């Protein structure tokens, strides 16, 4: 079974703190993704990566950065957390075409106070 | 650009059938997916259908695809309280390394 794990299920941080969210997959996938999920807005793509050290902006990259130093690990960084970044963060990795299935981690619920 | 639309809420009685609908805009979609998200959890793949098929059945789940109208539906027979969740429709265009395009999700509530 593909496993995508995220470093924390729940996180509480203060405004202005630097926050690291870690994601690890064990299926040697090249493609990895970070989403945030908010009620009524569905999943919004923040960043994705298709190879080590490669990254692409998604729909809402502002206020975030990412790091992909190793194939299995994709980190999301909030340089200076703000209250509007309180959300559920979901990491995913993806099979190559043709099936293209995305596998999701359990999510990290981040609260910024 | 690509867009996937679904209604946000559906409420059904236990034992009835549920039908969750989705429309998509990209005619080059190759695979279409249904994901389920239970409260506090990530998304799990329920089923998928290749674009050259019009129906796929898997136990209580039936997926219907109308490629002409770009309409996808998920029918859950004999809906149970454990089916209460958010259901996401998603499409893949096989355009290189791009992510799947997800709808906003339909929250299914099952009334006992």
Short mmCIF file of N, CA and C in Angstrom, two decimals, chain B residues 4-98:
data_model
loop_
_atom_site.label_atom_id
_atom_site.label_comp_id
_atom_site.label_asym_id
_atom_site.label_seq_id
_atom_site.Cartn_x
_atom_site.Cartn_y
_atom_site.Cartn_z
N UNK B 4 -14.14 21.68 -12.64
CA UNK B 4 -14.97 20.55 -12.24
C UNK B 4 -16.00 21.09 -11.25
N UNK B 5 -17.28 20.85 -11.55
CA UNK B 5 -18.36 21.41 -10.73
C UNK B 5 -19.18 20.29 -10.09
N UNK B 6 -19.53 20.48 -8.83
CA UNK B 6 -20.43 19.56 -8.16
C UNK B 6 -21.25 20.35 -7.15
N UNK B 7 -22.43 19.82 -6.86
CA UNK B 7 -23.24 20.48 -5.84
C UNK B 7 -22.60 20.25 -4.48
N UNK B 8 -22.85 21.14 -3.53
CA UNK B 8 -22.13 21.10 -2.27
C UNK B 8 -22.74 20.16 -1.24
N UNK B 9 -24.05 19.93 -1.31
CA UNK B 9 -24.71 19.14 -0.27
C UNK B 9 -25.69 18.15 -0.88
N UNK B 10 -25.84 17.01 -0.19
CA UNK B 10 -26.85 16.03 -0.54
C UNK B 10 -27.26 15.33 0.75
N UNK B 11 -28.56 15.17 0.92
CA UNK B 11 -29.06 14.49 2.11
C UNK B 11 -29.97 13.36 1.67
N UNK B 12 -29.75 12.15 2.21
CA UNK B 12 -30.58 11.00 1.84
C UNK B 12 -30.92 10.21 3.10
N UNK B 13 -31.96 9.39 2.99
CA UNK B 13 -32.33 8.51 4.10
C UNK B 13 -31.57 7.20 3.99
N UNK B 14 -31.25 6.66 5.13
CA UNK B 14 -30.57 5.36 5.18
C UNK B 14 -31.38 4.33 4.39
N UNK B 15 -30.67 3.57 3.55
CA UNK B 15 -31.33 2.54 2.75
C UNK B 15 -31.69 3.01 1.34
N UNK B 16 -31.79 4.33 1.16
CA UNK B 16 -32.08 4.85 -0.18
C UNK B 16 -30.80 4.87 -1.01
N UNK B 17 -30.96 5.15 -2.31
CA UNK B 17 -29.79 5.36 -3.17
C UNK B 17 -29.39 6.82 -3.15
N UNK B 18 -28.09 7.06 -3.23
CA UNK B 18 -27.56 8.42 -3.35
C UNK B 18 -26.99 8.58 -4.74
N UNK B 19 -27.20 9.73 -5.34
CA UNK B 19 -26.58 10.02 -6.62
C UNK B 19 -25.87 11.37 -6.52
N UNK B 20 -24.58 11.34 -6.70
CA UNK B 20 -23.76 12.55 -6.64
C UNK B 20 -23.30 12.86 -8.06
N UNK B 21 -23.56 14.09 -8.49
CA UNK B 21 -23.28 14.47 -9.87
C UNK B 21 -22.09 15.40 -9.98
N UNK B 22 -21.47 15.39 -11.15
CA UNK B 22 -20.27 16.19 -11.40
C UNK B 22 -20.24 16.54 -12.88
N UNK B 23 -19.86 17.76 -13.20
CA UNK B 23 -19.61 18.11 -14.59
C UNK B 23 -18.18 18.63 -14.72
N UNK B 24 -17.60 18.39 -15.86
CA UNK B 24 -16.23 18.83 -16.10
C UNK B 24 -16.17 19.48 -17.47
N UNK B 25 -15.12 20.24 -17.71
CA UNK B 25 -15.09 21.02 -18.94
C UNK B 25 -14.04 20.54 -19.94
N UNK B 26 -13.04 19.79 -19.44
CA UNK B 26 -11.93 19.44 -20.33
C UNK B 26 -12.24 18.18 -21.12
N UNK B 27 -12.45 18.32 -22.42
CA UNK B 27 -12.82 17.18 -23.24
C UNK B 27 -11.66 16.20 -23.44
N UNK B 28 -10.45 16.62 -23.07
CA UNK B 28 -9.32 15.70 -23.22
C UNK B 28 -9.10 14.86 -21.97
N UNK B 29 -10.01 14.96 -21.00
CA UNK B 29 -9.88 14.15 -19.78
C UNK B 29 -9.76 12.69 -20.13
N UNK B 30 -8.82 12.02 -19.49
CA UNK B 30 -8.61 10.61 -19.77
C UNK B 30 -9.17 9.72 -18.67
N UNK B 31 -8.91 10.07 -17.41
CA UNK B 31 -9.47 9.34 -16.29
C UNK B 31 -10.28 10.30 -15.43
N UNK B 32 -11.36 9.78 -14.87
CA UNK B 32 -12.17 10.55 -13.94
C UNK B 32 -12.29 9.74 -12.66
N UNK B 33 -12.25 10.45 -11.53
CA UNK B 33 -12.10 9.79 -10.24
C UNK B 33 -13.18 10.24 -9.26
N UNK B 34 -13.48 9.36 -8.34
CA UNK B 34 -14.27 9.73 -7.16
C UNK B 34 -13.45 9.42 -5.92
N UNK B 35 -13.28 10.45 -5.09
CA UNK B 35 -12.59 10.32 -3.81
C UNK B 35 -13.59 10.54 -2.68
N UNK B 36 -13.31 9.89 -1.55
CA UNK B 36 -14.14 10.04 -0.35
C UNK B 36 -13.27 10.59 0.78
N UNK B 37 -13.82 11.57 1.50
CA UNK B 37 -13.11 12.11 2.65
C UNK B 37 -14.00 12.01 3.88
N UNK B 38 -13.60 11.17 4.82
CA UNK B 38 -14.32 11.07 6.08
C UNK B 38 -13.86 12.18 7.01
N UNK B 39 -14.66 12.50 8.02
CA UNK B 39 -14.32 13.64 8.90
C UNK B 39 -12.92 13.52 9.49
N UNK B 40 -12.15 14.60 9.37
CA UNK B 40 -10.82 14.66 9.97
C UNK B 40 -9.76 13.84 9.27
N UNK B 41 -10.05 13.33 8.08
CA UNK B 41 -9.11 12.45 7.39
C UNK B 41 -8.75 13.02 6.02
N UNK B 42 -7.75 12.38 5.40
CA UNK B 42 -7.39 12.73 4.04
C UNK B 42 -8.38 12.12 3.05
N UNK B 43 -8.11 12.30 1.76
CA UNK B 43 -8.98 11.75 0.73
C UNK B 43 -8.52 10.35 0.36
N UNK B 44 -9.50 9.49 0.13
CA UNK B 44 -9.19 8.13 -0.31
C UNK B 44 -9.88 7.87 -1.63
N UNK B 45 -9.19 7.24 -2.55
CA UNK B 45 -9.79 6.92 -3.84
C UNK B 45 -10.88 5.87 -3.66
N UNK B 46 -12.08 6.17 -4.18
CA UNK B 46 -13.17 5.20 -4.16
C UNK B 46 -13.17 4.37 -5.43
N UNK B 47 -13.12 5.05 -6.56
CA UNK B 47 -13.17 4.39 -7.83
C UNK B 47 -12.74 5.36 -8.92
N UNK B 48 -12.44 4.84 -10.10
CA UNK B 48 -12.14 5.70 -11.22
C UNK B 48 -12.66 5.03 -12.49
N UNK B 49 -12.80 5.84 -13.55
CA UNK B 49 -13.30 5.33 -14.81
C UNK B 49 -12.48 5.92 -15.93
N UNK B 50 -12.16 5.13 -16.89
CA UNK B 50 -11.43 5.59 -18.06
C UNK B 50 -12.42 6.25 -19.01
N UNK B 51 -11.98 7.22 -19.73
CA UNK B 51 -12.92 8.06 -20.50
C UNK B 51 -13.56 7.34 -21.68
N UNK B 52 -13.06 6.16 -22.03
CA UNK B 52 -13.71 5.44 -23.14
C UNK B 52 -14.78 4.45 -22.63
N UNK B 53 -15.03 4.49 -21.31
CA UNK B 53 -16.08 3.66 -20.73
C UNK B 53 -17.29 4.54 -20.43
N UNK B 54 -18.47 3.92 -20.35
CA UNK B 54 -19.62 4.72 -19.94
C UNK B 54 -20.19 4.27 -18.60
N UNK B 55 -19.75 3.13 -18.10
CA UNK B 55 -20.25 2.69 -16.81
C UNK B 55 -19.21 1.79 -16.14
N UNK B 56 -19.17 1.89 -14.82
CA UNK B 56 -18.33 0.99 -14.04
C UNK B 56 -19.07 0.68 -12.75
N UNK B 57 -19.12 -0.61 -12.40
CA UNK B 57 -19.83 -0.99 -11.17
C UNK B 57 -18.86 -1.70 -10.24
N UNK B 58 -18.95 -1.37 -8.97
CA UNK B 58 -18.10 -1.99 -7.96
C UNK B 58 -18.91 -2.09 -6.69
N UNK B 59 -19.49 -3.26 -6.46
CA UNK B 59 -20.34 -3.53 -5.28
C UNK B 59 -21.47 -2.51 -5.22
N UNK B 60 -21.55 -1.67 -4.20
CA UNK B 60 -22.67 -0.73 -4.09
C UNK B 60 -22.47 0.54 -4.92
N UNK B 61 -21.32 0.66 -5.55
CA UNK B 61 -21.00 1.88 -6.29
C UNK B 61 -21.18 1.69 -7.79
N UNK B 62 -21.85 2.63 -8.43
CA UNK B 62 -21.97 2.64 -9.89
C UNK B 62 -21.55 4.01 -10.39
N UNK B 63 -20.61 4.02 -11.31
CA UNK B 63 -20.17 5.28 -11.92
C UNK B 63 -20.72 5.31 -13.34
N UNK B 64 -21.35 6.43 -13.69
CA UNK B 64 -21.84 6.63 -15.05
C UNK B 64 -21.13 7.82 -15.66
N UNK B 65 -20.68 7.66 -16.88
CA UNK B 65 -19.99 8.74 -17.58
C UNK B 65 -20.70 9.03 -18.90
N UNK B 66 -21.10 10.29 -19.06
CA UNK B 66 -21.66 10.76 -20.33
C UNK B 66 -20.62 11.71 -20.91
N UNK B 67 -19.82 11.20 -21.81
CA UNK B 67 -18.69 11.99 -22.31
C UNK B 67 -19.17 13.14 -23.19
N UNK B 68 -20.27 12.94 -23.87
CA UNK B 68 -20.80 13.99 -24.75
C UNK B 68 -21.20 15.22 -23.92
N UNK B 69 -21.87 14.96 -22.78
CA UNK B 69 -22.30 16.06 -21.93
C UNK B 69 -21.26 16.40 -20.85
N UNK B 70 -20.15 15.68 -20.81
CA UNK B 70 -19.11 15.87 -19.79
C UNK B 70 -19.73 15.79 -18.40
N UNK B 71 -20.48 14.73 -18.17
CA UNK B 71 -21.19 14.53 -16.91
C UNK B 71 -20.82 13.19 -16.32
N UNK B 72 -20.48 13.22 -15.05
CA UNK B 72 -20.08 12.02 -14.31
C UNK B 72 -20.98 11.91 -13.09
N UNK B 73 -21.40 10.70 -12.77
CA UNK B 73 -22.19 10.54 -11.55
C UNK B 73 -21.71 9.33 -10.77
N UNK B 74 -21.95 9.39 -9.47
CA UNK B 74 -21.63 8.29 -8.56
C UNK B 74 -22.92 7.91 -7.85
N UNK B 75 -23.33 6.67 -8.02
CA UNK B 75 -24.53 6.18 -7.34
C UNK B 75 -24.09 5.22 -6.25
N UNK B 76 -24.60 5.45 -5.05
CA UNK B 76 -24.34 4.55 -3.93
C UNK B 76 -25.67 3.88 -3.59
N UNK B 77 -25.73 2.58 -3.77
CA UNK B 77 -26.95 1.85 -3.46
C UNK B 77 -27.01 1.56 -1.97
N UNK B 78 -28.26 1.49 -1.43
CA UNK B 78 -28.45 1.11 -0.03
C UNK B 78 -27.53 1.93 0.89
N UNK B 79 -27.67 3.23 0.80
CA UNK B 79 -26.76 4.14 1.52
C UNK B 79 -26.83 3.90 3.02
N UNK B 80 -25.67 3.85 3.65
CA UNK B 80 -25.56 3.62 5.08
C UNK B 80 -25.01 4.86 5.79
N UNK B 81 -25.17 4.91 7.11
CA UNK B 81 -24.66 6.07 7.85
C UNK B 81 -23.15 6.20 7.69
N UNK B 82 -22.47 5.08 7.49
CA UNK B 82 -21.02 5.12 7.29
C UNK B 82 -20.61 5.72 5.96
N UNK B 83 -21.58 5.96 5.08
CA UNK B 83 -21.28 6.62 3.80
C UNK B 83 -21.27 8.14 3.94
N UNK B 84 -21.67 8.65 5.10
CA UNK B 84 -21.64 10.10 5.32
C UNK B 84 -20.20 10.58 5.21
N UNK B 85 -19.95 11.51 4.30
CA UNK B 85 -18.60 11.98 4.02
C UNK B 85 -18.69 13.08 2.97
N UNK B 86 -17.53 13.58 2.59
CA UNK B 86 -17.46 14.50 1.44
C UNK B 86 -16.92 13.70 0.26
N UNK B 87 -17.57 13.82 -0.88
CA UNK B 87 -17.17 13.09 -2.08
C UNK B 87 -16.66 14.09 -3.12
N UNK B 88 -15.45 13.83 -3.59
CA UNK B 88 -14.82 14.70 -4.58
C UNK B 88 -14.74 14.00 -5.93
N UNK B 89 -15.10 14.74 -6.94
CA UNK B 89 -14.91 14.32 -8.32
C UNK B 89 -13.59 14.94 -8.79
N UNK B 90 -12.82 14.24 -9.63
CA UNK B 90 -11.56 14.79 -10.13
C UNK B 90 -11.31 14.27 -11.53
N UNK B 91 -10.57 15.05 -12.30
CA UNK B 91 -10.24 14.62 -13.66
C UNK B 91 -8.73 14.70 -13.88
N UNK B 92 -8.27 13.87 -14.79
CA UNK B 92 -6.87 13.87 -15.20
C UNK B 92 -6.82 14.07 -16.70
N UNK B 93 -5.89 14.91 -17.13
CA UNK B 93 -5.76 15.12 -18.57
C UNK B 93 -4.48 14.53 -19.11
N UNK B 94 -3.69 13.91 -18.23
CA UNK B 94 -2.40 13.35 -18.62
C UNK B 94 -1.50 14.39 -19.26
N UNK B 95 -1.70 15.66 -18.86
CA UNK B 95 -0.86 16.72 -19.41
C UNK B 95 0.42 16.81 -18.60
N UNK B 96 1.35 15.94 -18.87
CA UNK B 96 2.63 15.95 -18.18
C UNK B 96 2.48 15.65 -16.71
N UNK B 97 3.08 16.47 -15.86
CA UNK B 97 3.10 16.20 -14.44
C UNK B 97 2.05 17.01 -13.68
N UNK B 98 1.03 17.48 -14.35
CA UNK B 98 0.06 18.34 -13.67
C UNK B 98 -0.80 17.54 -12.71
#
